[in-house]
Tab-separated table of C-alpha atoms and ligand atoms in Angstrom:
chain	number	residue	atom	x	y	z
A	192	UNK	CA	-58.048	-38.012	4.593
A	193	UNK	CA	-55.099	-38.374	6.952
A	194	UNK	CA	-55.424	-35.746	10.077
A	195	UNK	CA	-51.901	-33.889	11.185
A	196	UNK	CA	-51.619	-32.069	14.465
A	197	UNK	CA	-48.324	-29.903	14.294
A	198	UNK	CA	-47.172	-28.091	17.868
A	199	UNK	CA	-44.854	-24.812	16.937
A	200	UNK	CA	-47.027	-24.543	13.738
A	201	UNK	CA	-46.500	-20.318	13.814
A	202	UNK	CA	-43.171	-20.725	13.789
A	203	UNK	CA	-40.486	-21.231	10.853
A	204	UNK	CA	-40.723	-25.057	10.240
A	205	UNK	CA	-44.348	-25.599	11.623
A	206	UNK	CA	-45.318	-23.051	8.792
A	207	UNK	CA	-43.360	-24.582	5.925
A	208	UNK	CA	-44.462	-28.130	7.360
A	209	UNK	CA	-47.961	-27.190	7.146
A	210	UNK	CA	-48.036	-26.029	3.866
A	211	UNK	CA	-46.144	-29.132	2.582
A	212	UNK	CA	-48.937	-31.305	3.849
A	213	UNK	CA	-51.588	-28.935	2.760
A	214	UNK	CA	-50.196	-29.276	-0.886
A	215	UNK	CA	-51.330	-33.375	-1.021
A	216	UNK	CA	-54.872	-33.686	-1.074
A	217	UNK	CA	-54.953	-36.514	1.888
A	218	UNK	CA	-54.022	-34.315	4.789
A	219	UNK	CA	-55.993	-32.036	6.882
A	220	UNK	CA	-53.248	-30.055	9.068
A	221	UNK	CA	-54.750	-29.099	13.059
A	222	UNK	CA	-52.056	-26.430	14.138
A	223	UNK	CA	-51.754	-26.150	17.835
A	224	UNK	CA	-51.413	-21.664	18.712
A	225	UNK	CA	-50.461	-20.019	21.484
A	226	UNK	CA	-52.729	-17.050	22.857
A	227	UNK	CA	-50.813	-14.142	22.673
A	228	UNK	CA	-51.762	-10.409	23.093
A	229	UNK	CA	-51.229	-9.571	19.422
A	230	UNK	CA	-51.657	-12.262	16.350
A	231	UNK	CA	-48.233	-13.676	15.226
A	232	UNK	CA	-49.649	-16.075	12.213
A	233	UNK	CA	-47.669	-13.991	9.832
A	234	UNK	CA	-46.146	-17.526	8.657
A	235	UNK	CA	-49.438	-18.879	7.862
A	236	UNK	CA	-51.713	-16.309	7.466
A	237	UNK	CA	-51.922	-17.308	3.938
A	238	UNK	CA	-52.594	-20.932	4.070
A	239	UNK	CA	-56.341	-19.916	4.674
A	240	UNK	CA	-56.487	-18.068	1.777
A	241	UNK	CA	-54.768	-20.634	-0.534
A	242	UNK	CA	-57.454	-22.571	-2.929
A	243	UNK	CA	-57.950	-26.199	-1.774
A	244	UNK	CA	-57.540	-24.862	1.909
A	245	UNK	CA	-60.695	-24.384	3.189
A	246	UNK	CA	-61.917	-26.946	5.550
A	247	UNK	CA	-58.634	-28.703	6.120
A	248	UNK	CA	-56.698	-26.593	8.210
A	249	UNK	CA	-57.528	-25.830	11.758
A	250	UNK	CA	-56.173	-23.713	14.533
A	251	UNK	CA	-56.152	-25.178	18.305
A	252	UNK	CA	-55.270	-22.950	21.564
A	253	UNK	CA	-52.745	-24.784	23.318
A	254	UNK	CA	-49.598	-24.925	25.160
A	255	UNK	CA	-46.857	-27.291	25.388
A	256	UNK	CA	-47.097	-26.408	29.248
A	257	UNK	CA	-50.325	-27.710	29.732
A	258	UNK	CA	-50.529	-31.296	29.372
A	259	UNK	CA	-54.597	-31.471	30.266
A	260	UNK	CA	-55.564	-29.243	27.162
A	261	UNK	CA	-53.017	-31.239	24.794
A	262	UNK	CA	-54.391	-34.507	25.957
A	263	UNK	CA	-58.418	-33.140	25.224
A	264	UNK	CA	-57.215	-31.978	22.165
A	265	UNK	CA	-55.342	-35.185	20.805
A	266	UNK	CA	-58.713	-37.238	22.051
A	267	UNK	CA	-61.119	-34.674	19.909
A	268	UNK	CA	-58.931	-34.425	17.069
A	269	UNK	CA	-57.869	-38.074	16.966
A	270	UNK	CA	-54.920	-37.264	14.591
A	271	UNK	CA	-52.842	-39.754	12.582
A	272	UNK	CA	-49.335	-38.254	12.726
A	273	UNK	CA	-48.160	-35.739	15.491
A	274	UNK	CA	-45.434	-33.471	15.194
A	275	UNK	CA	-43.680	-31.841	17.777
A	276	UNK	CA	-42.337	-28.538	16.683
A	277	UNK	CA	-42.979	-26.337	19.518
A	278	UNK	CA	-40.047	-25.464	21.421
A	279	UNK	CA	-38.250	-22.445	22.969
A	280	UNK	CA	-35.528	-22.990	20.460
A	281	UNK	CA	-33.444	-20.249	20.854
A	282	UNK	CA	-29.997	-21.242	22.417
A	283	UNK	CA	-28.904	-17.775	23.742
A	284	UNK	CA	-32.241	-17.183	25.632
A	285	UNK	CA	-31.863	-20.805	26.603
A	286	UNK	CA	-29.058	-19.683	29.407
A	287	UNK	CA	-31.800	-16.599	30.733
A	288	UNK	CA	-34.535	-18.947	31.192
A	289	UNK	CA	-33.140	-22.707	31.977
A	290	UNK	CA	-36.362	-23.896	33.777
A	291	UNK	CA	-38.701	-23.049	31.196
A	292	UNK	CA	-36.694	-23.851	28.150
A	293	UNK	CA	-36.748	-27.486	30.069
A	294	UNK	CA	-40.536	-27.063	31.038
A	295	UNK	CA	-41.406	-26.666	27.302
A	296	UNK	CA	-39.003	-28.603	25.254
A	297	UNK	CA	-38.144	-31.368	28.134
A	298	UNK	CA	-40.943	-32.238	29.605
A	299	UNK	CA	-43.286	-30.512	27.035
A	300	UNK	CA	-42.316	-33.625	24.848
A	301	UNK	CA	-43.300	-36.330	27.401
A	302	UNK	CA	-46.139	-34.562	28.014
A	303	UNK	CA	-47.233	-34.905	24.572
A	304	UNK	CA	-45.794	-38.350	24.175
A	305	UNK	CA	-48.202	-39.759	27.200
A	306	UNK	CA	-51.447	-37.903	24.833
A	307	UNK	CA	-50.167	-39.576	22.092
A	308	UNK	CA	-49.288	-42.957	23.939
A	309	UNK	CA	-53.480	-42.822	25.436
A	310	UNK	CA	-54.623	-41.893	22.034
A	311	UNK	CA	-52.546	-45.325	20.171
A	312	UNK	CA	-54.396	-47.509	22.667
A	313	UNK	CA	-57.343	-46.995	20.222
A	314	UNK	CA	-56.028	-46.350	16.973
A	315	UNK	CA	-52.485	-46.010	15.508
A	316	UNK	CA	-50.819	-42.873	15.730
A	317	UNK	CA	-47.613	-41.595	14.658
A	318	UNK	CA	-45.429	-38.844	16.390
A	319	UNK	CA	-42.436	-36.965	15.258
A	320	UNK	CA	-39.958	-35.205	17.436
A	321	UNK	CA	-37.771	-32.436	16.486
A	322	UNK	CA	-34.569	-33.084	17.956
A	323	UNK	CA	-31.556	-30.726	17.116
A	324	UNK	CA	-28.044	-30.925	16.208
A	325	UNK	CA	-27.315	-28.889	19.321
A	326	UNK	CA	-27.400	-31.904	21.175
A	327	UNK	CA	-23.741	-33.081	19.770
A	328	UNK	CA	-22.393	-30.058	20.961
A	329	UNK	CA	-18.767	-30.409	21.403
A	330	UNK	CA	-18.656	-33.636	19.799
A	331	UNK	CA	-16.227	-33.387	16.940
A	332	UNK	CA	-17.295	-33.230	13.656
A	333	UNK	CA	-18.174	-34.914	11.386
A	334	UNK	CA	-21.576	-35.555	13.817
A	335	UNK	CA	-23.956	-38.546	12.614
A	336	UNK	CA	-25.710	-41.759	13.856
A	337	UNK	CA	-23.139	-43.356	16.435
A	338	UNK	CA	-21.482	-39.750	17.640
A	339	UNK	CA	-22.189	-39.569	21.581
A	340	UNK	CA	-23.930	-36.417	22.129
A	341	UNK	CA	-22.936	-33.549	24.547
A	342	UNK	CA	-25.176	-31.030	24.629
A	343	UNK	CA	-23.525	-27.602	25.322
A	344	UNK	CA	-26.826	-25.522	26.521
A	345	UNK	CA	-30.013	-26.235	28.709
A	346	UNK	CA	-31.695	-26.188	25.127
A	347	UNK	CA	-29.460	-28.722	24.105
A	348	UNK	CA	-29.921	-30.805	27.470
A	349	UNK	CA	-34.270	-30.144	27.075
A	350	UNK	CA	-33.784	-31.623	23.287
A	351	UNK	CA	-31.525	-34.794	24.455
A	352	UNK	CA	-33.990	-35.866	27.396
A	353	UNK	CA	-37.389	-34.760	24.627
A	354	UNK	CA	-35.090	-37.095	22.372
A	355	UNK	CA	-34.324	-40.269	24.520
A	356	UNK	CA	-38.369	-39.907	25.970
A	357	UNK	CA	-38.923	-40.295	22.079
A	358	UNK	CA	-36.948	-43.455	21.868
A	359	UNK	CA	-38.142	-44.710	25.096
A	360	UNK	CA	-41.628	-44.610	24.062
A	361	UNK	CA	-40.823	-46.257	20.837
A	362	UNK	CA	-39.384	-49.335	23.206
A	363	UNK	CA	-41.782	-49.266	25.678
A	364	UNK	CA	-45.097	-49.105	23.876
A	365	UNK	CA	-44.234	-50.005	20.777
A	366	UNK	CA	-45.240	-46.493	19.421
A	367	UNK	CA	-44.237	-45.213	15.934
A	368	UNK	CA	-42.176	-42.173	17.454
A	369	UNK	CA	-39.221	-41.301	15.372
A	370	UNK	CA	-37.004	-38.655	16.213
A	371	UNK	CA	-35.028	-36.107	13.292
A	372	UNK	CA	-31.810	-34.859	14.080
A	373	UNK	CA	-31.559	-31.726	12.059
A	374	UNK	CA	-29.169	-29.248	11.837
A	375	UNK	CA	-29.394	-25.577	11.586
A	376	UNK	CA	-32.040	-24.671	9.193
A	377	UNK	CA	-32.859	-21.293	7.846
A	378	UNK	CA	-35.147	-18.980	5.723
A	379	UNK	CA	-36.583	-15.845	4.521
A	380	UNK	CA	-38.989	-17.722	7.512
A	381	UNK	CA	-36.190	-17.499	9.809
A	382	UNK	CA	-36.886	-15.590	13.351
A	383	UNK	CA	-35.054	-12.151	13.135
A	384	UNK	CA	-32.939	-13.048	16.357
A	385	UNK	CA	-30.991	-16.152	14.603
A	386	UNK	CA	-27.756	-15.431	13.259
A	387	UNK	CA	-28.644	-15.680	9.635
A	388	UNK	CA	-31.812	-13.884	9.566
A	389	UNK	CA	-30.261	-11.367	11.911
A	390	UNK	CA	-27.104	-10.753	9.171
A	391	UNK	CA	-29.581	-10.797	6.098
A	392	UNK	CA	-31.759	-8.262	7.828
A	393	UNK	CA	-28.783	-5.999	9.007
A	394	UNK	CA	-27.282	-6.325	5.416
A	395	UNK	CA	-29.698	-5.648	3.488
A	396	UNK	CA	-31.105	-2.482	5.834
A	397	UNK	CA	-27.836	-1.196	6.258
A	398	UNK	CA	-27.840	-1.274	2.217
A	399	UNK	CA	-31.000	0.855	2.748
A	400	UNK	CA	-29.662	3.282	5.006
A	401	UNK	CA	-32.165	2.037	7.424
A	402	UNK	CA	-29.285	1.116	9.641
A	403	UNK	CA	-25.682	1.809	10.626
A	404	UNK	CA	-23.964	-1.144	11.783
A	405	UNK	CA	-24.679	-4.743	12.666
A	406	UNK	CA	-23.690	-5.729	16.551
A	407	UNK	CA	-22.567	-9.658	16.885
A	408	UNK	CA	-20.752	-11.905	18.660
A	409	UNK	CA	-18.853	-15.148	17.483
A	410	UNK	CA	-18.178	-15.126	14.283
A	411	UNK	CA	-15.802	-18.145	14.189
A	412	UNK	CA	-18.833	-20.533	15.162
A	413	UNK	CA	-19.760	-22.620	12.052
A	414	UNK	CA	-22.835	-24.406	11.605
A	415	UNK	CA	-24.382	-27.000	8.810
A	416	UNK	CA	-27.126	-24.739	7.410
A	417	UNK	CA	-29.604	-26.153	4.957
A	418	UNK	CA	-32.928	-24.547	3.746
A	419	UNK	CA	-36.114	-24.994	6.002
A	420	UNK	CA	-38.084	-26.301	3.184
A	421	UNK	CA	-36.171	-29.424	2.388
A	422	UNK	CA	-36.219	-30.692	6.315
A	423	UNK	CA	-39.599	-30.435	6.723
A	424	UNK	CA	-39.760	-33.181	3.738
A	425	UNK	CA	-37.217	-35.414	5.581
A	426	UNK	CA	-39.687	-35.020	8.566
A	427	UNK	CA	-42.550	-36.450	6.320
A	428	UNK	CA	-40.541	-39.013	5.283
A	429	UNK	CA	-39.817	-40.450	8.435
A	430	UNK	CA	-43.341	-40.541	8.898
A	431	UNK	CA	-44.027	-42.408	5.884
A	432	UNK	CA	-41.600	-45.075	6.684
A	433	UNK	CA	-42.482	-48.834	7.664
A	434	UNK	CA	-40.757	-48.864	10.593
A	435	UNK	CA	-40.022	-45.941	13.380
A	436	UNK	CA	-36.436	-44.454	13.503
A	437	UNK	CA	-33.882	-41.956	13.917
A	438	UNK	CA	-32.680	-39.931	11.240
A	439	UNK	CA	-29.814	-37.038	10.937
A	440	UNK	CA	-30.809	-34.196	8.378
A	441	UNK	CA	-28.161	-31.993	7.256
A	442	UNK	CA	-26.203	-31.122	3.821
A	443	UNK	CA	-22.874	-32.329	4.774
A	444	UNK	CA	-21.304	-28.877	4.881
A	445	UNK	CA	-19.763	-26.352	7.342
A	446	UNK	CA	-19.679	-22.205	7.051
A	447	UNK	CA	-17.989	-19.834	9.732
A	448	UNK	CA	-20.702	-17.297	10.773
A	449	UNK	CA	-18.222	-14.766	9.338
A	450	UNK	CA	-18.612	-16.904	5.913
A	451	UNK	CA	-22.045	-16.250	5.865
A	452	UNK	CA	-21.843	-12.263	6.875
A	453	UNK	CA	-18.928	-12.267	3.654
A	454	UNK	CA	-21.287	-13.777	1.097
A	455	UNK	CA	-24.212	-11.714	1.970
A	456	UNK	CA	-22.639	-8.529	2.727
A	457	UNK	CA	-20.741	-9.385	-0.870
A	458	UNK	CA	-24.227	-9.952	-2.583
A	459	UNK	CA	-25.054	-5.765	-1.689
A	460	UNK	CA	-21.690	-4.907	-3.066
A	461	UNK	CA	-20.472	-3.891	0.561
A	462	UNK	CA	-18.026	-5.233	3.055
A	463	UNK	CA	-19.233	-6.609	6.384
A	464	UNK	CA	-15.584	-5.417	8.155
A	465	UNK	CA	-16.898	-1.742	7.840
A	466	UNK	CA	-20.148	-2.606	9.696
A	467	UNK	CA	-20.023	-5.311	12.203
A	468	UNK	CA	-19.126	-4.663	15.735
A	469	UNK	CA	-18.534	-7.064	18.370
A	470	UNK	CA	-20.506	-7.047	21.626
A	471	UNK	CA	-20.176	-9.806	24.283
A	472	UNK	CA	-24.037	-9.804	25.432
A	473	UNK	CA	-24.070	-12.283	21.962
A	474	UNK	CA	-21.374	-14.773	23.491
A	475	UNK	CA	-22.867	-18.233	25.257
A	476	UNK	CA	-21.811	-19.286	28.213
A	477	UNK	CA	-20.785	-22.295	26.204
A	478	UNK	CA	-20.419	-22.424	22.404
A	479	UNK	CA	-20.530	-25.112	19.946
A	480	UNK	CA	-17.646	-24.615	17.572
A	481	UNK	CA	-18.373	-26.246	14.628
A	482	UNK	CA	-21.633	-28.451	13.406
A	483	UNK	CA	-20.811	-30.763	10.236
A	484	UNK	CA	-23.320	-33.283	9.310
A	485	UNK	CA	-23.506	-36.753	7.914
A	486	UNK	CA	-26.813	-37.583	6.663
A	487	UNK	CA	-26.128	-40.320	4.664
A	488	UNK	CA	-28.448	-42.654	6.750
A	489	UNK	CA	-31.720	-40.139	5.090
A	490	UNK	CA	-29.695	-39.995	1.438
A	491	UNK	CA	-30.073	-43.537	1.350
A	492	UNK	CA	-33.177	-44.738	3.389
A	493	UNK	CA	-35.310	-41.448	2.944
A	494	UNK	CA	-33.771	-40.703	-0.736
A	495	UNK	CA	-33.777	-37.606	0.671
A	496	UNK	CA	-31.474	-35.078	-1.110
A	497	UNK	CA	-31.172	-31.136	0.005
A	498	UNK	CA	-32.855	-29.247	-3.004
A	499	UNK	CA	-31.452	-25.610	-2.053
A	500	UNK	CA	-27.448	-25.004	-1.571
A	501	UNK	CA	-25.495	-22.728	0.518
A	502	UNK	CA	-25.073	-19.798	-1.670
A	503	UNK	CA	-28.787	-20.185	-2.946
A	504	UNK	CA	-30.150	-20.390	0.640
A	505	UNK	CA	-27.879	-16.834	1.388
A	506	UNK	CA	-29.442	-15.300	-2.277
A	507	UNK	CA	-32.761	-16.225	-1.093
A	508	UNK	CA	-32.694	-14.768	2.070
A	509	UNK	CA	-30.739	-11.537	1.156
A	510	UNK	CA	-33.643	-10.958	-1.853
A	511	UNK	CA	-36.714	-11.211	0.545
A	512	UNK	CA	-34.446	-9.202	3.239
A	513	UNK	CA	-33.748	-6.602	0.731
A	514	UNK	CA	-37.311	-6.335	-0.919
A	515	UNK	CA	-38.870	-5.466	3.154
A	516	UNK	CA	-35.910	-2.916	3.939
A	517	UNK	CA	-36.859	-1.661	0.492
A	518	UNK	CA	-40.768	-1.302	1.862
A	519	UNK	CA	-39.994	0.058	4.879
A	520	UNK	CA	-37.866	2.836	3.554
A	521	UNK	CA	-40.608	3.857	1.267
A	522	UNK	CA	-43.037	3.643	4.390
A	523	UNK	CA	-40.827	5.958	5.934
A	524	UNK	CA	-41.526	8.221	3.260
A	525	UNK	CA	-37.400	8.627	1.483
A	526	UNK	CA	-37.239	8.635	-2.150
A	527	UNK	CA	-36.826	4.706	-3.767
A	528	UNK	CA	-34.195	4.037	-6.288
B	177	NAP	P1	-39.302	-21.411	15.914
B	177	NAP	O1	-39.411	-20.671	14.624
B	177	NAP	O2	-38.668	-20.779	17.088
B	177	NAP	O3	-40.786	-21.856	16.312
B	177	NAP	C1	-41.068	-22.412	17.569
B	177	NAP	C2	-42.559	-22.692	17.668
B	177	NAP	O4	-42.822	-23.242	18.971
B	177	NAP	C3	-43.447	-21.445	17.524
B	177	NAP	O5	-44.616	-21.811	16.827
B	177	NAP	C4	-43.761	-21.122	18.969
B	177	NAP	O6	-44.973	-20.423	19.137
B	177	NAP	C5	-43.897	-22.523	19.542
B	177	NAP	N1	-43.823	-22.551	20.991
B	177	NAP	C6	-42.930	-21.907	21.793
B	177	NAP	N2	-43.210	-22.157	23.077
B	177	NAP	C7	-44.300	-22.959	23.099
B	177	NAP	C8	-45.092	-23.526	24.126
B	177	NAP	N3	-44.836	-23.303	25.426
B	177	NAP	N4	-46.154	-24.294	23.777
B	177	NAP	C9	-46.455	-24.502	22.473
B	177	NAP	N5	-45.757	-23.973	21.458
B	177	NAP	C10	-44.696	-23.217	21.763
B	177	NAP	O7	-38.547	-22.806	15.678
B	177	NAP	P2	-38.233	-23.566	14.292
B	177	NAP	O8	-36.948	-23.056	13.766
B	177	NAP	O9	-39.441	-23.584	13.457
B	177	NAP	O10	-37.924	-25.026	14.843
B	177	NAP	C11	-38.951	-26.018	14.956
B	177	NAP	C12	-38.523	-27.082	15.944
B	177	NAP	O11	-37.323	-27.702	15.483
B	177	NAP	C13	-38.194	-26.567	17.341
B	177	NAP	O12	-38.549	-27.576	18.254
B	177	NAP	C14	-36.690	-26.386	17.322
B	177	NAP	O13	-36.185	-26.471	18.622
B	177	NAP	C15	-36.296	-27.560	16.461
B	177	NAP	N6	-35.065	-27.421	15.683
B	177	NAP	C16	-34.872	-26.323	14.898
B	177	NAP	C17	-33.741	-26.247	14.099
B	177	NAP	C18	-33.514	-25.070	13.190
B	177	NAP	O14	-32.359	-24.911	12.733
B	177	NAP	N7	-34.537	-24.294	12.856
B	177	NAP	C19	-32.797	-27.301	14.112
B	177	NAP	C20	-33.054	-28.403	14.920
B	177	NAP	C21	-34.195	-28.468	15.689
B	177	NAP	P3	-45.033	-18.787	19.112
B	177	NAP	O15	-45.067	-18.424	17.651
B	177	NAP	O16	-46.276	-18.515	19.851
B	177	NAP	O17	-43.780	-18.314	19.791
B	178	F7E	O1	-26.472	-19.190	16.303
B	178	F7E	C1	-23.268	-17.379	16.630
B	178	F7E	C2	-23.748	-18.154	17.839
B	178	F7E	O2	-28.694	-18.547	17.210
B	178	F7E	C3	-25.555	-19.754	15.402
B	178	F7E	C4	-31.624	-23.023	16.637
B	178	F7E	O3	-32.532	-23.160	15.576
B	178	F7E	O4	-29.937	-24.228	15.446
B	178	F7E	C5	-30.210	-23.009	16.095
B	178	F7E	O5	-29.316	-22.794	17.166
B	178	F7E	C6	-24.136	-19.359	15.786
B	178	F7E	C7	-23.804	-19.568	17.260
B	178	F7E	O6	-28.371	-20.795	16.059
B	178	F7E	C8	-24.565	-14.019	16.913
B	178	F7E	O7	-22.854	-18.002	18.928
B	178	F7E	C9	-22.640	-14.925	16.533
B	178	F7E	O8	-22.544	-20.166	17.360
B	178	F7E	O9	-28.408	-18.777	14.715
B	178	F7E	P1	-28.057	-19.246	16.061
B	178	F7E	P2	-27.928	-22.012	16.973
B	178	F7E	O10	-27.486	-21.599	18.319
B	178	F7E	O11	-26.969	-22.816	16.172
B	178	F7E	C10	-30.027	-25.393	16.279
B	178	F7E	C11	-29.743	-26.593	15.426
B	178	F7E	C12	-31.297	-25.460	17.019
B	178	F7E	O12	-31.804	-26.542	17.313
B	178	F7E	C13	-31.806	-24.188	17.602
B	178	F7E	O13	-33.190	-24.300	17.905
B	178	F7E	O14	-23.983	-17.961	15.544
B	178	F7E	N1	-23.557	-15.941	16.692
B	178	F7E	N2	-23.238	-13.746	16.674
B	178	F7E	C14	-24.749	-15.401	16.926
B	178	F7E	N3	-25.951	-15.969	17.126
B	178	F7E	C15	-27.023	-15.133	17.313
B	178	F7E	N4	-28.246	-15.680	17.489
B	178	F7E	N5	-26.872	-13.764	17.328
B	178	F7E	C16	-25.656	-13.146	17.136
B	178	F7E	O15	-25.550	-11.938	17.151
């Protein structure tokens, strides 16, 4: 039985990664949690109820803050692969709190590098590092392996030190650290605040009636969005390789945010023009215009392929969007169609 500790494990990716590796029979999954006042294991909730589960899948109080906890925890748990997916990962937010979004994804990553680096002095372990498109920035597209990076945010700037402390490590010690350069990856999973979930949410509750308009900012930004499910098997298979390296995951196209508010708005039979508003509290200090990614390097050492496509990922969303706007109107007590 291999063990898996997974940081950010409530979150989109951490949930969808631990129910990937919960699926084989070889893994037993240690997810690292946050206290907070109220529970927020909506994402996982069900993985303790799933048959096969029980016994293999373990919760850990910890915080990417606190290096002493993480390094008791890595020396009880003794884990054979590590994934870092713990971060304060929203951009925006990024520019309100610079010093922590560098605390936590920064120097949260060398904090868990030096557990895992203590920990491989007595048996081999291997650690993953979620590193982000965001780091390109303003490179021009098309972004790959090669492209220098210029990170446009002090999330972006936290990822790119998290991501050279990755590489370091792999030079210095002669750790298996591998670092995944993903782009923008969404799903019904999605937090509400991100631009896809928050246009699949508005959409489908403005369908409802449960809301009037939808209040954004750039819609000329385009990203390189794939579906959360297929990059957390490109993060396993960086894992599984023979030798540590660096991999960008992405499907090699490129939507306008006001592509994706067209096709989903178009999917309820409405048009987005006679609901969205602009407001400037959604603009960054500095934007990155357009994300396009080549991940040929995964197509052909990973044979890694994106399952999902664009319009799929939208219909996918837009369904589970629509089905909760449909519960909470009948919670509210209106007639359902
Ligand atoms: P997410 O949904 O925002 O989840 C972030 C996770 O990190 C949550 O479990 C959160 O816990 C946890 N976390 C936040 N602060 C922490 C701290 N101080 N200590 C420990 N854990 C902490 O993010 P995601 O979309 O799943 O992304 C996963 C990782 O990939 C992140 O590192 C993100 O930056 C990176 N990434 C994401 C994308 C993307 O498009 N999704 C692309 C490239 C890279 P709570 O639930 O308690 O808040
Ligand atoms: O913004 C524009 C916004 O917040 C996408 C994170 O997972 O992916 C994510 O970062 C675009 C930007 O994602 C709104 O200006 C317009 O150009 O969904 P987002 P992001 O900033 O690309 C990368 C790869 C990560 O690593 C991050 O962790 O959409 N936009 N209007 C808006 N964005 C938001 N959030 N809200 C709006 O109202």
């Amino acid at each position: 039985m291999k063990k898996a500790l997974l940081t950010g494990i409530t979150g989109q990716d951490g949930s969808y990664l631990a129910e990937f590796l919960l699926a084989r029979p070889d893994y037993e999954v240690h997810g690292l949690v946050r206290r907070s006042s109220s529970l927020n294991r909506q994402r996982i909730d069900h993985l303790f109820h799933t048959d096969g589960n029980a016994g293999r899948f373990h919760l850990h109080y910890a915080d990417l803050a606190d290096a002493a906890n993480m390094s008791a925890l890595m020396e009880s748990i003794r884990p054979d692969e590590v994934y870092n997916l713990g971060a304060q990962s929203h951009v925006r937010v990024s520019f309100d709190q610079p010093l922590y979004t560098a605390d936590v994804v920064g120097l949260g990553t060398l904090r868990l590098l030096e557990a895992v680096r203590v920990l491989n002095r007595s048996k081999p372990v291997k650690f993953y590092q979620a590193s982000s498109s965001e780091m390109y920035g303003s490179a021009p597209p098309p972004q790959g392996p090669g492209t220098p990076f210029h990170p446009r945010s002090p999330y972006a700037c936290a990822k790119l030190y998290g991501h050279w402390q990755t590489i370091n490590y792999r030079e210095s010690y002669n750790l298996f650290a591998c670092s995944g350069v993903l782009f923008n990856h969404e799903s019904p999973r999605r937090g509400e605040s991100f631009v896809t979930r928050k246009i699949t949410l508005g959409a489908t509750r403005i369908k409802e009636g449960l809301q009037r308009k939808l209040v954004m900012g750039n819609l000329d930004a385009k990203r390189d969005w794939g579906f959360a499910g297929d990059y957390v098997r490109a993060m396993w298979l960086m894992m599984q390789q023979d030798k540590p390296d660096d991999y960008v995951v992405a499907t090699g196209e490129t939507h306008s945010v006001r592509e994706f508010l067209e096709m989903t708005f178009g999917m309820l039979d409405l048009d987005y023009n006679d609901f969205v508003e602009f407001d400037p509290r959604y603009m960054r200090p500095a934007e990155v215009d357009v994300l396009l990614g080549d991940a040929s390097k995964a197509r052909e050492e990973l044979a890694w392929e994106p399952e999902i496509d664009f319009p799929t990922l939208v219909k996918m969303m837009v369904e589970h969007d629509l089905e909760l706007a449909r519960r909470e109107k009948y919670a509210l007590g209106y007639q359902t169609a």
